Coordinates of C-alpha atoms in Angstrom, one line a residue:
M111 CA -0.4 -0.2 0.0
T112 CA 0.9 3.4 -0.8
D113 CA 0.3 5.3 2.3
S114 CA 1.0 2.0 4.5
V115 CA 4.4 3.3 7.2
L116 CA 4.5 0.4 9.5
H117 CA 4.4 -3.4 8.3
M118 CA 4.6 -6.8 9.8
D119 CA 5.7 -9.7 7.7
G120 CA 5.0 -13.0 9.6
I121 CA 6.3 -11.9 12.8
S122 CA 7.1 -13.9 16.0
F123 CA 8.2 -13.3 19.7
R124 CA 9.1 -15.8 22.3
R125 CA 9.7 -15.1 25.8
G126 CA 11.5 -18.0 27.3
K127 CA 9.6 -20.9 26.3
R128 CA 6.5 -19.5 25.5
E129 CA 5.3 -18.2 22.4
V130 CA 4.5 -14.9 22.9
L131 CA 4.0 -13.2 19.4
K132 CA 2.6 -15.7 16.5
S133 CA 3.1 -15.4 12.7
I134 CA 1.7 -11.6 12.7
D135 CA 1.3 -9.7 9.9
A136 CA -0.2 -6.2 10.0
S137 CA -0.2 -2.5 8.3
F138 CA -0.3 0.9 9.9
E139 CA -1.1 3.6 7.3
Q140 CA -0.9 7.7 7.4
G141 CA -4.0 9.3 8.7
L142 CA -4.6 6.4 11.3
F143 CA -4.9 6.3 14.6
Y144 CA -5.0 2.3 15.4
A145 CA -5.7 0.6 18.9
I146 CA -3.9 -2.7 20.1
L147 CA -6.6 -4.3 22.4
G148 CA -6.8 -7.7 24.4
P149 CA -6.6 -9.3 27.5
N150 CA -3.1 -9.1 29.4
G151 CA -0.1 -10.9 28.5
V152 CA -1.3 -11.8 25.1
G153 CA 2.0 -9.5 23.5
K154 CA 0.1 -6.1 23.3
S155 CA 3.2 -3.9 23.9
T156 CA 5.5 -6.7 22.6
L157 CA 4.5 -5.5 19.3
V158 CA 4.6 -2.2 19.6
E159 CA 7.9 -2.3 20.5
I160 CA 8.9 -4.3 17.5
L161 CA 7.6 -1.7 15.8
A162 CA 9.4 0.9 17.8
G163 CA 13.1 -1.1 17.3
H164 CA 13.5 -1.2 20.8
L165 CA 13.4 -5.3 20.1
E166 CA 14.1 -7.7 17.9
P167 CA 12.0 -10.9 16.4
D168 CA 12.4 -14.3 16.5
A169 CA 10.8 -14.9 13.0
G170 CA 9.3 -12.4 10.6
T171 CA 10.2 -8.4 9.1
A172 CA 9.1 -6.0 10.8
S173 CA 9.1 -2.9 8.2
L174 CA 9.2 1.8 8.8
F175 CA 8.4 2.9 4.9
G176 CA 9.3 -0.4 3.3
T177 CA 12.6 -0.6 4.6
P178 CA 13.8 -3.4 8.1
V179 CA 13.5 -1.6 10.9
N180 CA 16.3 -3.2 12.0
K181 CA 18.7 -2.3 8.6
I182 CA 17.2 1.6 9.6
P183 CA 20.0 3.3 12.1
A184 CA 18.3 3.8 15.5
R185 CA 18.9 8.4 14.8
K186 CA 16.7 8.3 11.6
V187 CA 14.7 5.4 13.4
A188 CA 13.9 8.1 15.8
Q189 CA 13.8 11.0 14.2
A190 CA 10.7 8.7 12.4
V191 CA 8.8 7.2 15.2
A192 CA 7.9 8.9 18.5
V193 CA 7.1 6.1 22.1
V194 CA 5.4 6.8 24.7
A195 CA 5.6 4.0 27.3
Q196 CA 3.3 3.6 30.1
S197 CA 6.0 4.3 32.6
H198 CA 10.1 5.2 32.7
D199 CA 12.0 5.5 35.6
V200 CA 14.1 9.1 35.6
R201 CA 16.8 8.6 37.3
F202 CA 18.4 11.9 36.8
A203 CA 17.1 15.3 38.5
F204 CA 16.2 16.6 34.8
S205 CA 14.5 19.8 34.7
V206 CA 10.8 18.7 33.6
R207 CA 11.9 21.6 30.0
D208 CA 15.3 19.9 28.9
V209 CA 13.7 16.3 29.7
V210 CA 11.1 17.5 27.0
M211 CA 14.2 19.3 24.8
M212 CA 15.1 15.3 24.4
G213 CA 12.9 15.1 22.1
R214 CA 14.7 17.4 19.7
H215 CA 18.1 15.5 20.2
P216 CA 17.7 12.8 16.7
H217 CA 17.3 15.8 15.0
I218 CA 19.9 18.1 16.3
D219 CA 23.9 17.4 14.7
R220 CA 25.4 15.4 17.1
F221 CA 27.5 18.7 18.6
G222 CA 25.5 21.3 17.3
S223 CA 23.1 23.5 19.6
P224 CA 19.2 23.9 19.6
S225 CA 17.1 26.4 17.4
E226 CA 14.8 28.2 17.7
D227 CA 12.5 26.3 16.0
D228 CA 13.9 23.0 18.7
F229 CA 12.5 25.2 21.1
R230 CA 9.6 26.3 20.0
L231 CA 8.8 22.9 19.8
V232 CA 9.0 22.1 23.1
E233 CA 7.2 25.4 23.9
E234 CA 4.4 24.2 22.8
A235 CA 4.6 19.9 23.5
M236 CA 4.7 21.4 27.3
N237 CA 1.7 23.5 26.7
V238 CA -0.4 21.2 25.4
A239 CA 0.3 18.6 28.2
D240 CA 0.4 21.2 30.5
I241 CA 4.1 21.6 32.4
L242 CA 4.3 24.8 31.0
H243 CA 4.4 25.4 35.5
L244 CA 6.7 22.7 35.6
A245 CA 9.1 23.2 33.4
D246 CA 12.5 24.0 35.4
R247 CA 11.5 21.3 38.1
P248 CA 13.8 18.3 38.1
V249 CA 11.6 15.5 36.6
T250 CA 12.5 14.1 39.5
E251 CA 10.5 16.1 42.1
V252 CA 6.9 15.7 40.0
S253 CA 3.7 13.6 40.1
G254 CA 3.9 10.3 38.1
G255 CA 0.7 11.6 36.4
E256 CA 2.8 15.0 35.8
R257 CA 6.0 12.7 35.2
Q258 CA 4.0 10.4 31.9
R259 CA 2.5 14.1 30.8
T260 CA 6.4 15.4 30.7
L261 CA 7.6 12.1 28.9
F262 CA 4.0 12.4 25.8
A263 CA 5.2 16.1 25.5
R264 CA 8.9 14.9 24.7
A265 CA 6.8 12.6 22.6
L266 CA 5.3 15.6 21.0
A267 CA 8.8 17.5 20.9
Q268 CA 10.1 15.0 18.8
D269 CA 7.7 15.9 15.9
T270 CA 7.4 13.0 14.3
P271 CA 5.3 11.0 12.0
V272 CA 4.7 7.7 14.0
L273 CA 4.3 7.8 17.5
I274 CA 3.7 5.0 19.5
L275 CA 1.5 4.9 23.1
D276 CA 1.7 1.5 25.5
E277 CA -1.1 2.2 27.3
A278 CA 0.8 5.6 27.9
T279 CA -2.8 7.3 30.3
S280 CA -2.7 4.7 32.1
N281 CA -1.4 7.0 34.4
L282 CA -3.5 10.6 33.5
D283 CA -6.1 11.7 34.8
M284 CA -9.7 11.6 32.5
K285 CA -8.4 14.9 32.0
H286 CA -5.3 15.2 30.0
T287 CA -6.1 11.7 28.9
L288 CA -9.3 13.0 26.9
S289 CA -6.6 16.4 26.1
L290 CA -4.3 14.7 24.6
L291 CA -5.7 11.5 22.8
S292 CA -7.5 14.7 21.1
V293 CA -4.1 15.5 20.5
V294 CA -2.9 12.5 18.7
K295 CA -6.2 12.8 17.3
E296 CA -5.8 16.0 15.5
K297 CA -2.2 15.7 14.1
V298 CA -3.4 11.7 13.2
K299 CA -6.0 13.6 11.1
R300 CA -4.7 16.4 10.3
E301 CA -1.1 16.1 9.0
N302 CA -1.1 12.5 8.1
R303 CA 0.5 10.7 10.5
C304 CA 0.2 7.2 11.7
A305 CA -0.8 7.2 15.5
V306 CA -0.5 3.1 17.1
G307 CA -1.5 2.7 20.7
V308 CA -1.5 0.0 23.1
F309 CA -5.5 0.1 25.2
Q310 CA -6.8 -1.2 27.9
D311 CA -10.2 0.3 28.2
I312 CA -12.2 -0.4 24.8
N313 CA -14.5 2.8 25.6
T314 CA -11.4 5.4 25.4
A315 CA -9.9 3.5 21.7
A316 CA -13.1 4.0 20.7
L317 CA -13.6 6.8 21.0
F318 CA -10.4 8.0 19.7
C319 CA -9.6 5.5 16.6
D320 CA -10.0 4.3 13.4
R321 CA -8.3 0.7 13.3
F322 CA -8.7 -1.8 15.6
L323 CA -6.9 -4.7 16.3
F324 CA -6.8 -8.1 18.7
L325 CA -4.3 -10.3 20.1
K326 CA -5.4 -13.4 21.6
D327 CA -3.1 -16.5 22.2
G328 CA -0.3 -15.1 19.8
H329 CA -2.4 -14.4 16.5
V330 CA -4.4 -11.1 14.7
A331 CA -8.1 -12.9 16.3
V332 CA -9.4 -9.7 14.7
S333 CA -8.9 -6.0 12.2
G334 CA -10.8 -3.9 10.9
H335 CA -12.4 -0.6 11.3
V336 CA -14.1 -0.1 14.6
D337 CA -17.2 -0.1 13.2
E338 CA -17.5 -3.0 12.4
T339 CA -14.6 -5.1 14.7
L340 CA -16.1 -3.5 17.5
T341 CA -19.2 -6.1 18.6
P342 CA -20.6 -8.3 21.6
E343 CA -19.4 -11.2 19.3
T344 CA -15.1 -9.5 18.9
L345 CA -15.1 -9.1 22.8
W346 CA -16.9 -12.3 23.4
E347 CA -14.3 -14.1 21.3
V348 CA -11.1 -11.8 22.5
F349 CA -12.4 -11.5 26.3
G350 CA -14.6 -14.1 26.9
V351 CA -17.2 -11.0 28.6
K352 CA -21.8 -10.1 27.3
T353 CA -21.9 -7.0 26.8
R354 CA -23.8 -4.3 24.4
V355 CA -22.4 -2.3 22.0
M356 CA -23.8 1.1 22.1
E357 CA -24.3 3.5 19.4
D358 CA -23.2 7.4 21.3
A359 CA -24.9 10.1 18.8
S360 CA -22.8 12.4 21.1
T361 CA -19.6 11.9 20.6
N362 CA -19.8 9.5 16.8
S363 CA -18.4 6.8 18.3
R364 CA -19.3 3.2 20.0
Q365 CA -19.2 2.5 23.0
V366 CA -19.4 -0.2 25.9
L367 CA -21.9 -1.8 27.9
F368 CA -20.5 -4.5 30.1
S369 CA -22.6 -7.0 31.9
P370 CA -22.2 -7.8 35.3
G371 CA -21.1 -11.5 36.3
G372 CA -21.4 -12.4 32.0
F373 CA -18.1 -13.6 31.6
H374 CA -16.6 -16.7 31.3
G375 CA -16.5 -18.5 34.1

């Protein structure tokens, strides 16, 4: 596909004796926001780590703009792909501003200095993440949620065509979750970027994402447009939970209603 940014062809990955991913084929295109969904331990984070070039698969190929990720220099990958992980242990007392500026390092020559454009992007990212008031605070002295917003701002400042979110909002309150995912969705649509996110909350994913990819037992169980894949049948197959799926006209999205006790025994 001409718009394909990321592609996985026959990806398999083992942790010890357990085969976490089994012959995964998937493509991710520009202008779309994808959600990776599935039970705990099914390999969601492993999948996006392979997409980002952080893990080497045992079999198959992960490609970025048609080139195997493992054949691309790390600096070039970082110019194209930004990652917000679920948590990150920041051990050094860098200021919040300095941490966000780290997102610009792949774009700055080795012995160069940040440009006015770099400072502008950092300022904009901090403003979007609501951390301007923390700019001079050591990142080790802010709350967990504030630190997560700092890491989100770093990825936004990186200004890449691909953004990967690995449960990136799990430590955020509702306001900042909605605000930051709205920014991602807007960038995907207005700037033709590609976003891939691992989500635990299906309703949040349905509110912002265009495509769903459900994993089960290391395989892709179901994938496609949200309207096609977010069904009671899919949720029963993947999670073993009985649900109702409703159309929410106010948000133009589908929302899931869970049935108490409605699960596999």
